[in-house]
Coordinates of C-alpha atoms in Angstrom, one line a residue:
Chain A
M1 CA 9.5 8.5 -37.0
S2 CA 13.3 8.0 -37.5
A3 CA 13.9 10.1 -34.4
V4 CA 15.6 7.3 -32.6
K5 CA 19.1 8.7 -31.9
K6 CA 22.0 6.8 -33.4
T7 CA 24.2 5.7 -30.7
N8 CA 27.7 7.0 -30.9
P9 CA 30.2 4.0 -31.1
A10 CA 32.7 6.0 -29.1
L11 CA 30.2 6.3 -26.2
I12 CA 29.7 2.5 -26.2
V13 CA 33.5 2.0 -26.1
G14 CA 33.8 4.6 -23.4
K15 CA 31.0 2.9 -21.3
Y16 CA 32.6 -0.5 -21.5
A17 CA 36.1 0.9 -20.8
A18 CA 34.7 2.6 -17.7
L19 CA 33.1 -0.6 -16.6
A20 CA 36.2 -2.6 -17.3
F21 CA 38.3 -0.2 -15.3
Y22 CA 36.0 -0.4 -12.4
L23 CA 35.9 -4.2 -12.5
I24 CA 39.7 -4.4 -12.6
F25 CA 40.0 -1.9 -9.7
A26 CA 37.4 -3.8 -7.6
L27 CA 38.6 -7.3 -8.4
F28 CA 42.4 -6.8 -8.3
P29 CA 42.8 -7.3 -4.6
L30 CA 41.0 -10.6 -5.0
Y31 CA 43.2 -11.6 -7.8
W32 CA 46.3 -10.8 -5.8
L33 CA 44.9 -12.9 -2.9
L34 CA 44.5 -15.9 -5.3
K35 CA 47.9 -15.2 -7.0
I36 CA 49.9 -15.2 -3.8
G37 CA 48.0 -18.2 -2.6
L38 CA 49.2 -20.1 -5.7
T39 CA 52.8 -18.8 -5.7
P40 CA 55.4 -21.2 -4.2
D41 CA 56.9 -19.8 -1.0
A42 CA 60.3 -19.5 -2.6
L43 CA 59.0 -17.2 -5.3
I44 CA 56.9 -14.8 -3.2
Y45 CA 59.8 -12.4 -2.5
S46 CA 62.1 -13.2 -5.4
E47 CA 59.5 -12.5 -8.1
G48 CA 58.0 -9.6 -6.2
T49 CA 55.2 -7.9 -8.1
R50 CA 55.1 -10.0 -11.2
L51 CA 51.5 -10.3 -12.4
F52 CA 51.8 -14.0 -13.0
P53 CA 54.0 -16.3 -11.0
S54 CA 56.4 -18.4 -13.1
E55 CA 55.4 -21.5 -11.3
I56 CA 52.1 -22.5 -9.7
T57 CA 51.5 -24.7 -6.6
F58 CA 48.6 -25.9 -4.7
S59 CA 50.7 -26.8 -1.7
N60 CA 49.6 -23.7 0.3
F61 CA 46.0 -24.9 0.0
T62 CA 46.7 -28.5 0.9
T63 CA 48.8 -27.3 3.9
V64 CA 46.1 -25.0 5.1
I65 CA 43.4 -27.7 4.8
F66 CA 45.3 -30.7 6.1
Q67 CA 48.0 -29.4 8.4
T68 CA 46.5 -26.4 10.2
D69 CA 43.4 -25.9 12.3
F70 CA 41.8 -24.0 9.4
V71 CA 38.9 -26.5 9.0
A72 CA 38.0 -26.0 12.7
Y73 CA 38.1 -22.3 12.4
F74 CA 36.1 -22.5 9.3
R75 CA 33.4 -24.7 11.0
N76 CA 33.3 -22.3 14.0
S77 CA 32.9 -19.3 11.7
L78 CA 30.1 -21.0 9.8
M79 CA 28.2 -21.9 13.0
V80 CA 28.6 -18.4 14.4
S81 CA 27.7 -16.6 11.2
L82 CA 24.7 -18.8 10.4
G83 CA 23.5 -18.7 14.0
A84 CA 23.8 -14.9 14.1
A85 CA 22.2 -14.5 10.7
F86 CA 19.3 -16.8 11.7
F87 CA 18.5 -15.2 15.1
T88 CA 19.0 -11.7 13.9
T89 CA 16.7 -12.1 11.0
L90 CA 14.1 -13.9 13.1
F91 CA 14.0 -11.1 15.7
A92 CA 14.4 -8.3 13.2
A93 CA 11.5 -9.6 11.1
G94 CA 9.2 -9.7 14.1
A95 CA 10.2 -6.3 15.3
G96 CA 10.2 -4.8 11.9
Y97 CA 6.7 -6.1 11.2
A98 CA 5.4 -4.7 14.5
F99 CA 7.0 -1.3 13.8
S100 CA 5.6 -1.2 10.4
R101 CA 2.0 -2.3 11.1
F102 CA 1.1 -1.7 14.7
V103 CA 0.6 1.4 16.8
F104 CA 1.7 0.8 20.4
A105 CA 2.8 2.7 23.5
G106 CA 6.5 3.3 23.6
K107 CA 7.1 2.6 19.9
R108 CA 9.0 5.9 19.3
I109 CA 11.1 5.4 22.4
I110 CA 12.1 1.9 21.4
I111 CA 13.0 3.1 17.9
A112 CA 15.0 6.0 19.4
L113 CA 16.9 3.6 21.8
M114 CA 17.7 1.3 18.9
L115 CA 19.1 4.3 17.0
V116 CA 21.2 5.3 20.0
T117 CA 22.8 1.9 20.1
Q118 CA 24.1 2.5 16.6
M119 CA 25.8 5.7 17.6
F120 CA 28.5 4.3 19.9
P121 CA 31.8 3.1 18.5
L122 CA 32.2 -0.6 19.3
L123 CA 35.5 0.0 21.0
M124 CA 33.8 1.9 23.8
I125 CA 31.7 -1.1 24.9
I126 CA 34.2 -3.9 24.4
A127 CA 35.3 -3.8 28.1
P128 CA 31.8 -4.0 29.5
I129 CA 30.8 -6.7 27.1
Y130 CA 33.9 -8.7 28.1
K131 CA 32.9 -8.3 31.7
V132 CA 29.4 -9.5 31.1
V133 CA 30.4 -12.4 29.0
A134 CA 33.1 -13.4 31.5
D135 CA 30.6 -13.3 34.4
L136 CA 28.2 -15.4 32.5
G137 CA 31.0 -17.9 32.0
L138 CA 30.7 -17.8 28.3
L139 CA 34.2 -16.8 27.4
N140 CA 35.7 -19.0 24.7
S141 CA 32.3 -20.2 23.6
L142 CA 30.8 -19.7 20.2
T143 CA 27.4 -19.0 21.9
S144 CA 28.9 -15.7 23.2
L145 CA 29.7 -14.6 19.7
V146 CA 26.3 -15.6 18.4
V147 CA 24.6 -13.6 21.2
V148 CA 26.9 -10.5 20.7
Y149 CA 26.6 -10.5 16.9
T150 CA 22.8 -10.9 17.1
A151 CA 22.5 -8.1 19.6
F152 CA 24.6 -5.7 17.6
N153 CA 22.9 -6.4 14.3
I154 CA 19.3 -6.4 15.4
P155 CA 18.8 -2.6 15.3
F156 CA 20.0 -2.2 11.8
A157 CA 18.4 -5.4 10.6
T158 CA 15.1 -4.3 12.2
F159 CA 15.1 -1.0 10.3
L160 CA 15.9 -2.9 7.1
M161 CA 13.0 -5.3 7.6
Q162 CA 10.7 -2.5 8.6
S163 CA 11.3 -0.8 5.3
F164 CA 10.6 -4.0 3.5
F165 CA 7.3 -4.4 5.3
D166 CA 6.5 -0.8 4.7
G167 CA 6.8 -1.5 1.0
I168 CA 4.1 -4.2 1.2
P169 CA 0.7 -2.5 0.9
K170 CA -1.5 -2.9 4.0
D171 CA -4.4 -3.4 1.7
L172 CA -3.0 -6.9 0.8
E173 CA -3.3 -8.1 4.4
D174 CA -6.8 -6.5 4.7
A175 CA -7.8 -8.3 1.4
A176 CA -6.4 -11.6 2.7
M177 CA -8.3 -11.2 5.9
M178 CA -11.5 -10.4 4.0
D179 CA -10.8 -13.5 1.9
G180 CA -10.9 -15.6 5.1
C181 CA -7.4 -15.5 6.5
S182 CA -6.6 -15.0 10.1
R183 CA -3.9 -12.3 10.7
F184 CA -1.3 -15.1 11.0
Q185 CA -2.5 -16.8 7.8
A186 CA -2.3 -13.5 6.0
L187 CA 1.2 -13.1 7.2
R188 CA 2.2 -16.5 6.1
K189 CA 0.5 -16.7 2.8
V190 CA 0.7 -13.2 1.5
V191 CA 3.2 -11.1 3.4
F192 CA 5.9 -13.7 4.0
P193 CA 6.4 -14.6 0.3
L194 CA 6.6 -10.9 -0.6
T195 CA 9.2 -10.4 2.2
L196 CA 11.6 -13.0 0.9
P197 CA 13.9 -10.4 -0.7
G198 CA 14.0 -8.5 2.6
L199 CA 14.8 -11.7 4.5
G200 CA 17.4 -12.6 2.0
A201 CA 19.1 -9.2 2.2
T202 CA 19.0 -9.3 6.0
L203 CA 20.4 -12.8 6.2
G204 CA 23.2 -11.9 3.7
F205 CA 24.0 -8.7 5.5
V206 CA 24.3 -10.3 9.0
F207 CA 26.1 -13.4 7.6
T208 CA 28.9 -11.4 6.0
A209 CA 29.2 -9.0 8.9
A210 CA 29.6 -11.9 11.3
W211 CA 31.8 -13.9 8.9
S212 CA 34.4 -11.2 8.8
E213 CA 34.1 -9.8 12.4
L214 CA 37.5 -9.7 14.2
L215 CA 37.3 -7.4 17.2
F216 CA 34.9 -9.3 19.4
A217 CA 36.1 -12.7 18.2
L218 CA 39.6 -11.7 19.2
M219 CA 38.4 -10.5 22.6
L220 CA 36.1 -13.2 23.6
I221 CA 37.9 -16.2 22.2
S222 CA 41.4 -17.2 23.1
R223 CA 41.2 -21.0 22.9
N224 CA 42.4 -22.4 19.6
D225 CA 39.5 -24.8 19.1
A226 CA 36.9 -22.1 19.5
M227 CA 38.6 -19.5 17.2
T228 CA 36.7 -18.2 14.2
F229 CA 38.3 -17.8 10.9
P230 CA 39.4 -14.1 11.1
V231 CA 41.1 -14.8 14.4
G232 CA 42.6 -18.0 13.1
L233 CA 44.2 -16.1 10.2
L234 CA 46.3 -14.4 12.7
T235 CA 47.9 -17.7 13.6
F236 CA 49.8 -17.5 10.3
V237 CA 51.6 -14.5 11.7
S238 CA 54.4 -15.9 13.9
K239 CA 57.0 -14.0 15.9
F240 CA 59.6 -13.8 13.2
S241 CA 57.7 -14.2 9.9
V242 CA 54.4 -14.1 8.2
D243 CA 53.4 -17.1 6.1
W244 CA 51.8 -15.1 3.3
G245 CA 51.2 -18.1 1.0
Q246 CA 49.1 -20.0 3.5
M247 CA 47.4 -16.9 4.8
M248 CA 46.2 -16.0 1.3
A249 CA 45.2 -19.6 0.5
A250 CA 43.1 -19.6 3.7
G251 CA 41.6 -16.2 2.7
V252 CA 40.6 -17.6 -0.7
L253 CA 39.0 -20.6 0.9
A254 CA 37.2 -18.3 3.3
L255 CA 35.6 -16.5 0.4
I256 CA 33.8 -19.6 -0.7
P257 CA 30.9 -19.7 1.8
S258 CA 30.2 -16.0 1.4
C259 CA 30.0 -16.6 -2.4
L260 CA 27.8 -19.7 -2.0
F261 CA 25.5 -17.9 0.4
F262 CA 25.0 -15.0 -2.0
I263 CA 24.5 -17.3 -5.0
F264 CA 21.8 -19.0 -2.9
I265 CA 20.0 -15.9 -1.8
Q266 CA 20.4 -13.7 -4.8
R267 CA 17.2 -14.9 -6.5
Y268 CA 15.4 -13.6 -3.4
L269 CA 17.1 -10.3 -3.7
V270 CA 15.4 -9.6 -7.0
Q271 CA 13.4 -6.4 -6.5
G272 CA 10.0 -5.7 -7.9
L273 CA 8.2 -8.7 -6.4
T274 CA 5.3 -6.6 -5.2
S275 CA 4.8 -4.8 -8.5
G276 CA 1.3 -5.2 -9.8
A277 CA -0.2 -5.5 -6.3
V278 CA -1.8 -2.1 -6.3
K279 CA -2.9 0.3 -9.0
G280 CA 0.2 1.1 -11.0
Chain B
M1 CA -28.3 -12.2 1.0
A2 CA -28.3 -9.8 3.9
R3 CA -30.0 -7.0 5.7
I4 CA -27.4 -4.7 7.3
E5 CA -28.2 -2.4 10.2
L6 CA -26.1 0.3 11.9
R7 CA -27.4 1.7 15.2
D8 CA -25.8 4.8 16.7
V9 CA -22.5 3.7 15.4
A10 CA -19.5 6.0 16.1
K11 CA -15.8 5.9 15.5
R12 CA -13.2 7.6 17.7
Y13 CA -9.4 7.7 17.4
G14 CA -8.5 8.8 20.9
S15 CA -10.4 12.0 21.5
V16 CA -11.1 12.6 17.8
E17 CA -14.5 11.6 16.7
V18 CA -14.5 10.8 13.0
L19 CA -18.0 9.3 12.8
R20 CA -21.0 9.9 15.0
D21 CA -24.7 8.9 15.3
I22 CA -24.6 6.7 12.2
N23 CA -28.0 5.1 11.9
L24 CA -28.7 3.2 8.7
E25 CA -30.8 0.3 7.6
I26 CA -29.8 -1.4 4.4
Q27 CA -32.3 -3.7 2.9
D28 CA -31.5 -7.1 1.4
G29 CA -30.3 -6.6 -2.1
E30 CA -30.1 -2.9 -1.9
F31 CA -27.3 -0.9 -3.6
I32 CA -26.2 1.8 -1.1
V33 CA -23.7 4.4 -2.1
L34 CA -21.8 6.3 0.6
V35 CA -20.7 9.6 -0.9
G36 CA -19.0 12.6 0.5
P37 CA -15.8 14.7 0.2
S38 CA -12.5 13.2 1.2
G39 CA -12.0 12.9 4.9
C40 CA -15.8 12.6 5.6
G41 CA -15.4 9.2 7.1
K42 CA -17.0 7.1 4.3
S43 CA -14.1 4.7 3.9
T44 CA -13.8 4.3 7.6
L45 CA -17.5 3.4 7.8
L46 CA -17.0 0.8 5.1
R47 CA -14.0 -0.7 6.8
M48 CA -16.0 -0.9 10.0
V49 CA -18.7 -2.9 8.2
A50 CA -15.9 -5.1 6.8
G51 CA -14.5 -5.6 10.2
L52 CA -11.1 -4.2 9.4
E53 CA -11.7 -1.2 11.7
P54 CA -13.1 -1.7 15.2
I55 CA -16.4 0.0 16.0
S56 CA -16.0 2.5 18.9
S57 CA -19.7 2.4 20.0
G58 CA -23.1 1.4 18.7
D59 CA -24.3 -1.8 17.1
F60 CA -23.6 -3.3 13.8
L61 CA -26.1 -6.0 12.7
I62 CA -26.3 -8.4 9.8
D63 CA -29.7 -10.1 9.6
D64 CA -30.5 -8.9 13.2
E65 CA -27.4 -10.5 14.6
R66 CA -24.9 -8.3 16.3
M67 CA -21.6 -8.5 14.5
N68 CA -19.4 -5.8 16.2
D69 CA -16.8 -8.2 17.4
V70 CA -17.0 -10.8 14.7
R71 CA -13.7 -11.1 12.7
P72 CA -13.7 -10.1 9.0
R73 CA -13.3 -13.7 7.9
D74 CA -16.5 -14.7 9.7
R75 CA -18.7 -11.9 8.5
D76 CA -19.0 -13.4 5.0
I77 CA -18.6 -10.1 3.3
A78 CA -16.4 -9.5 0.2
M79 CA -14.6 -6.3 -0.4
V80 CA -13.1 -4.6 -3.5
F81 CA -10.3 -2.3 -2.6
Q82 CA -9.4 1.0 -4.3
S83 CA -5.9 -0.2 -4.8
Y84 CA -7.3 -3.6 -6.0
A85 CA -4.9 -5.3 -3.5
L86 CA -4.2 -8.2 -5.8
Y87 CA -1.7 -10.7 -4.4
P88 CA 1.4 -10.0 -6.6
H89 CA 2.9 -13.4 -6.2
M90 CA -0.2 -15.3 -7.3
D91 CA -1.5 -15.6 -10.8
V92 CA -5.0 -14.4 -11.7
A93 CA -6.6 -17.8 -11.1
R94 CA -5.1 -18.2 -7.7
N95 CA -5.9 -14.6 -6.8
M96 CA -9.6 -15.2 -7.6
G97 CA -9.7 -18.6 -5.9
F98 CA -7.7 -17.6 -2.8
S99 CA -10.8 -17.4 -0.5
M100 CA -11.7 -21.0 -1.6
E101 CA -8.1 -22.1 -1.1
I102 CA -8.2 -20.8 2.5
R103 CA -11.5 -22.5 3.0
K104 CA -9.9 -25.7 1.7
D105 CA -12.6 -26.2 -1.0
P106 CA -11.9 -29.1 -3.3
L107 CA -9.6 -28.2 -6.2
A108 CA -12.0 -29.2 -8.9
E109 CA -14.7 -27.0 -7.5
R110 CA -12.3 -24.2 -7.2
K111 CA -11.1 -24.5 -10.8
S112 CA -14.6 -24.6 -12.2
K113 CA -15.7 -21.6 -10.2
V114 CA -12.6 -19.6 -11.1
A115 CA -13.1 -20.5 -14.8
Q116 CA -16.8 -19.4 -14.6
A117 CA -16.0 -16.1 -13.0
A118 CA -13.1 -15.5 -15.4
E119 CA -15.5 -16.1 -18.3
T120 CA -18.1 -13.7 -16.9
L121 CA -15.5 -11.0 -16.5
G122 CA -13.7 -11.5 -19.8
L123 CA -10.5 -12.8 -18.1
A124 CA -10.7 -16.3 -19.5
N125 CA -7.4 -16.2 -21.4
L126 CA -5.5 -14.3 -18.6
T127 CA -5.9 -16.7 -15.7
D128 CA -2.2 -17.7 -15.7
R129 CA -0.9 -14.2 -15.7
L130 CA 0.6 -12.4 -12.7
P131 CA -1.1 -9.1 -11.7
K132 CA 1.9 -7.1 -12.9
A133 CA 1.2 -8.2 -16.5
L134 CA -2.3 -6.8 -16.4
S135 CA -3.7 -3.4 -17.3
G136 CA -5.6 -1.3 -14.8
G137 CA -9.0 -2.4 -16.0
Q138 CA -8.0 -6.1 -16.0
R139 CA -6.7 -5.8 -12.4
Q140 CA -10.0 -4.2 -11.5
R141 CA -11.8 -7.1 -13.0
V142 CA -9.7 -9.6 -11.1
A143 CA -10.4 -7.8 -7.9
M144 CA -14.1 -8.0 -8.7
G145 CA -13.8 -11.7 -9.6
R146 CA -12.2 -12.4 -6.3
A147 CA -15.3 -10.9 -4.6
I148 CA -17.8 -12.6 -6.8
I149 CA -16.4 -16.1 -6.4
R150 CA -17.1 -16.1 -2.7
D151 CA -20.8 -15.6 -3.3
P152 CA -20.9 -13.5 -0.1
Q153 CA -23.7 -12.0 1.9
A154 CA -22.7 -8.5 0.9
F155 CA -20.2 -6.7 -1.4
L156 CA -18.3 -3.7 -0.3
F157 CA -16.6 -1.4 -2.8
D158 CA -14.1 1.2 -1.7
E159 CA -13.8 3.7 -4.5
P160 CA -13.1 0.9 -7.0
L161 CA -13.0 3.0 -10.1
S162 CA -10.9 6.0 -9.0
N163 CA -7.7 4.6 -10.4
L164 CA -9.1 4.1 -13.9
D165 CA -9.2 6.5 -16.8
A166 CA -12.5 8.2 -17.7
A167 CA -13.6 5.9 -20.5
L168 CA -12.8 2.7 -18.5
R169 CA -14.5 4.1 -15.5
V170 CA -17.8 4.5 -17.4
E171 CA -17.4 0.9 -18.7
M172 CA -16.7 -0.6 -15.3
R173 CA -19.5 1.4 -13.8
L174 CA -21.9 -0.2 -16.2
E175 CA -20.5 -3.6 -15.3
I176 CA -21.0 -3.1 -11.6
A177 CA -24.6 -2.1 -12.3
R178 CA -25.0 -5.2 -14.4
L179 CA -23.4 -7.3 -11.7
H180 CA -25.8 -5.9 -9.1
Q181 CA -28.8 -6.7 -11.3
K182 CA -27.5 -10.2 -11.9
L183 CA -26.6 -11.1 -8.3
S184 CA -29.2 -8.9 -6.6
A185 CA -26.8 -8.9 -3.7
T186 CA -26.5 -6.2 -1.0
M187 CA -23.9 -3.8 -2.0
I188 CA -22.2 -0.9 -0.2
Y189 CA -20.2 1.4 -2.5
V190 CA -18.0 4.2 -1.4
T191 CA -17.2 7.0 -3.8
H192 CA -16.5 10.8 -3.9
D193 CA -17.8 10.9 -7.4
Q194 CA -21.5 12.0 -7.4
V195 CA -22.0 10.7 -10.9
E196 CA -21.2 7.2 -9.8
A197 CA -23.4 7.7 -6.8
L198 CA -26.4 8.9 -8.8
T199 CA -26.1 6.3 -11.5
L200 CA -25.5 3.2 -9.3
A201 CA -27.4 3.8 -6.1
D202 CA -30.8 2.6 -5.0
R203 CA -30.2 5.0 -2.1
I204 CA -27.4 7.4 -1.5
V205 CA -26.0 8.3 1.9
V206 CA -24.4 11.7 1.9
L207 CA -21.7 12.1 4.6
N208 CA -19.8 15.2 5.7
G209 CA -17.5 15.7 8.6
G210 CA -18.5 12.4 10.2
D211 CA -22.3 13.0 10.1
I212 CA -24.9 11.6 7.8
Q213 CA -26.3 14.6 6.0
Q214 CA -29.1 12.8 4.2
V215 CA -30.2 9.4 3.0
G216 CA -32.4 9.0 0.0
S217 CA -32.9 8.0 -3.6
P218 CA -30.8 9.9 -6.2
L219 CA -33.9 11.8 -7.3
E220 CA -34.9 12.7 -3.7
L221 CA -31.5 14.1 -3.1
Y222 CA -31.6 16.1 -6.3
E223 CA -35.1 17.4 -5.8
R224 CA -35.3 17.8 -2.1
P225 CA -31.9 18.2 -0.6
A226 CA -32.1 18.4 3.2
N227 CA -29.5 21.1 3.5
K228 CA -27.1 23.4 1.6
F229 CA -24.3 20.8 1.7
V230 CA -26.3 18.1 0.0
A231 CA -27.8 20.6 -2.4
Q232 CA -24.3 21.7 -3.6
F233 CA -22.7 18.2 -3.5
I234 CA -25.4 16.4 -5.5
G235 CA -26.0 17.6 -9.0
S236 CA -23.5 18.6 -11.6
P237 CA -22.7 21.4 -12.3
A238 CA -23.2 22.5 -8.6
M239 CA -26.2 24.5 -7.5
N240 CA -25.9 28.3 -7.4
V241 CA -26.4 29.6 -3.9
V242 CA -26.7 33.3 -3.2
P243 CA -27.3 35.2 0.0
V244 CA -30.8 36.8 0.2
V245 CA -33.1 38.5 2.6
G246 CA -36.3 36.6 3.2
T247 CA -39.6 38.6 2.9
E248 CA -43.2 37.6 3.3
F249 CA -43.7 37.0 -0.5
G250 CA -40.3 35.7 -1.5
V251 CA -36.7 36.9 -1.2
T252 CA -34.7 40.0 -1.9
A253 CA -31.3 39.4 -3.5
G254 CA -28.1 41.4 -2.8
N255 CA -28.8 43.9 -5.6
G256 CA -32.3 44.6 -4.4
T257 CA -34.1 42.4 -6.9
E258 CA -37.2 40.9 -5.5
I259 CA -38.0 37.3 -6.4
K260 CA -41.5 36.2 -5.7
L261 CA -41.8 32.6 -4.4
P262 CA -45.5 32.0 -4.0
D263 CA -45.3 28.4 -2.9
Q264 CA -42.6 28.9 -0.2
P265 CA -44.4 29.7 3.1
L266 CA -41.1 29.8 5.0
A267 CA -39.5 32.4 2.8
A268 CA -39.3 34.9 5.6
Q269 CA -36.7 32.8 7.4
A270 CA -34.5 32.3 4.3
K271 CA -30.9 33.5 4.3
E272 CA -29.8 31.9 1.1
L273 CA -31.5 31.0 -2.2
G274 CA -30.3 28.0 -4.2
V275 CA -31.0 27.4 -7.9
R276 CA -29.6 24.7 -10.0
P277 CA -27.9 25.9 -13.3
E278 CA -30.5 24.0 -15.3
H279 CA -33.4 25.8 -13.5
I280 CA -32.5 29.2 -14.8
D281 CA -33.9 30.4 -18.2
V282 CA -32.1 32.8 -20.5
V283 CA -34.5 35.5 -21.7
N284 CA -34.2 38.8 -23.5
N285 CA -32.3 41.5 -21.9
G286 CA -34.6 43.7 -19.7
T287 CA -37.1 40.9 -19.0
G288 CA -36.9 38.1 -16.4
D289 CA -35.9 38.3 -12.8
L290 CA -32.2 39.4 -13.1
S291 CA -30.1 41.2 -15.6
A292 CA -26.7 39.7 -16.3
V293 CA -23.6 39.9 -18.5
A294 CA -22.3 36.7 -20.0
D295 CA -18.7 36.0 -18.9
V296 CA -17.6 32.6 -20.3
V297 CA -19.6 30.4 -22.5
E298 CA -18.9 26.6 -22.9
H299 CA -20.5 24.8 -25.8
L300 CA -20.7 21.1 -25.0
G301 CA -22.9 20.3 -28.0
S302 CA -25.7 18.7 -26.0
D303 CA -25.6 21.6 -23.5
T304 CA -24.4 25.1 -23.2
N305 CA -22.8 26.3 -19.9
I306 CA -23.0 30.1 -19.5
Y307 CA -21.2 31.7 -16.6
V308 CA -22.8 35.1 -16.1
N309 CA -22.1 38.0 -13.8
V310 CA -25.0 39.7 -12.0
E311 CA -24.4 43.0 -10.5
G312 CA -24.6 43.0 -6.8
I313 CA -24.8 39.2 -6.6
G314 CA -21.8 37.8 -8.4
S315 CA -21.1 34.9 -10.7
I316 CA -23.9 32.5 -11.5
M317 CA -23.9 29.5 -13.8
V318 CA -26.6 28.7 -16.2
R319 CA -26.9 25.4 -18.1
K320 CA -29.3 25.1 -21.0
H321 CA -30.0 22.1 -23.2
G322 CA -28.8 22.4 -26.8
N323 CA -26.8 25.1 -28.4
I324 CA -27.6 28.6 -27.1
P325 CA -26.0 31.4 -29.3
V326 CA -24.7 33.6 -26.5
K327 CA -21.4 35.5 -26.8
P328 CA -19.2 36.7 -23.9
G329 CA -20.0 40.2 -22.9
E330 CA -23.6 40.0 -24.1
R331 CA -26.3 41.3 -21.8
L332 CA -29.1 38.8 -21.0
G333 CA -32.1 38.5 -18.8
L334 CA -32.4 35.5 -16.4
R335 CA -35.6 34.0 -15.2
I336 CA -35.5 31.7 -12.2
Q337 CA -37.8 28.7 -12.3
T338 CA -39.2 29.5 -8.8
E339 CA -40.9 26.1 -8.5
N340 CA -37.4 24.5 -8.5
A341 CA -35.8 27.0 -6.2
H342 CA -34.5 26.0 -2.8
L343 CA -34.3 28.2 0.3
F344 CA -31.9 27.7 3.2
A345 CA -32.0 28.9 6.7
T346 CA -29.0 30.4 8.6
D347 CA -27.7 27.0 9.6
G348 CA -27.9 25.7 6.1
T349 CA -31.0 23.5 6.5
A350 CA -33.4 23.5 3.7
L351 CA -36.8 25.3 4.2
R352 CA -39.3 22.9 2.8
R353 CA -41.8 24.3 0.4
V354 CA -45.4 23.0 0.4
A355 CA -45.3 19.7 -1.4

């Protein structure tokens, strides 16, 4: 029974080398962001492409936090992203459950229409959206962004949620109803806990999409106090120069909520929660 | 416990009728098995009894009370699913006690009932495991435990053993039989496996294409099948059925052989003759009713299956008890036990012999 193949050490080294190469490739831009953020202004051009700056400063960060409107942008972005993620997931979960479990008239048409909305480039509908938002008097309001982001993300999020619901055997709900649950109780006690990975994935997807969205934010928001973070970044570009250090520092700070959010939901993203439910 | 009655029950999906004219009375404590090929509507019928599938027309009664529109949770019926349908995020104990949790029964009572059921089913040391850490047989037991704990009016089983391997299936079949003896509860059991049907049932309901073909005890179905479908579906190996021409005294087979059937008054109407493999005797070549050539011989130890070719008729299977020394290619004579032969009319209904 000594048929277990001896692993070639060269293969192991190769595997880790490939992984290391990929990691460096993927993380280098992030490193560069941080590096420039920490480099004193005077050294940014003089030291050029040195891997480590000869001197490190946190002044870019303090300037960004205390002397610019960054905190306001940050708060706006947070509100818009959380709002969009919450409402999108709420609607998408309801619609996805209906698509997954019920047969109703017009189901195919609704699904087809939702797919159609995904086919148009966003640029095409920017003007009509602007007109609608302007007529509603919602220009320069965060509400308009939440509504627009929610509307644009619902189709994809619905399909995502539907596939998660499809993955939960219908027998589980039937069993719960035989065990004395109403349909809603079955949903709450059996289906919902099993959908947490799906909800987590949808929340994360919409949050990051909204967090980094620039086009609509740029279009619908022109007042400084309502700017979201991606629009606010542009304020570091002035007519004659670009303040790279502060811009990068702001970029680093902007990464924090995304990271925190994913750390928070990653335990719900773990797959295989439904394993063991049915045969196997 | 409960008496269950179905009156003229039908199920339609749009214009497609999947079940029609279902009339069935199930006595208190009876073990009824619904059997039939896949797609015959047996699972749909069970789900209608459970309340998971609406009844299109007809009446469904429990203890003379019409229950058509009563929700599953208010019917007081427990169901064991083919897929087990264990809640994957709950441990064994919570899975079993879930119905009591929903009813908000006191925790102490819940714990003691779960412990008791786990003990009976041999799950006592597994109660804190999640379903994914259980084997197929253990999951099956948990699913049964979940049903037992409720002490319901009736138990429904939807092909509960079809996901288990052969040895485990026999073991669990025995446990279900024991469970029925112990609880003496009304049970409705769906299967496509006629061995399960024959071994477990007080009465078997044979379904095909949405119709009840016959209702009866296992022996009734075996000895007096109502039609060709039941005759071939019940009994293993399946009954040999060959086309014949009915005469006044018996039948004439395809090769011209006359078989006398003295106690069959309706033989003249017969279009087909059915004989079970175990009701054909092997005799010396040249004697008996038919002359045949052995094709394949299977020695099972306890029995011998002989597939023979009869000229002008085709392949016939013969099953004899014990070890019969027949070799492929050997010529044999076959004698049909005419007292056990069945005759079928053009539409497949059995022509009854004088009792």
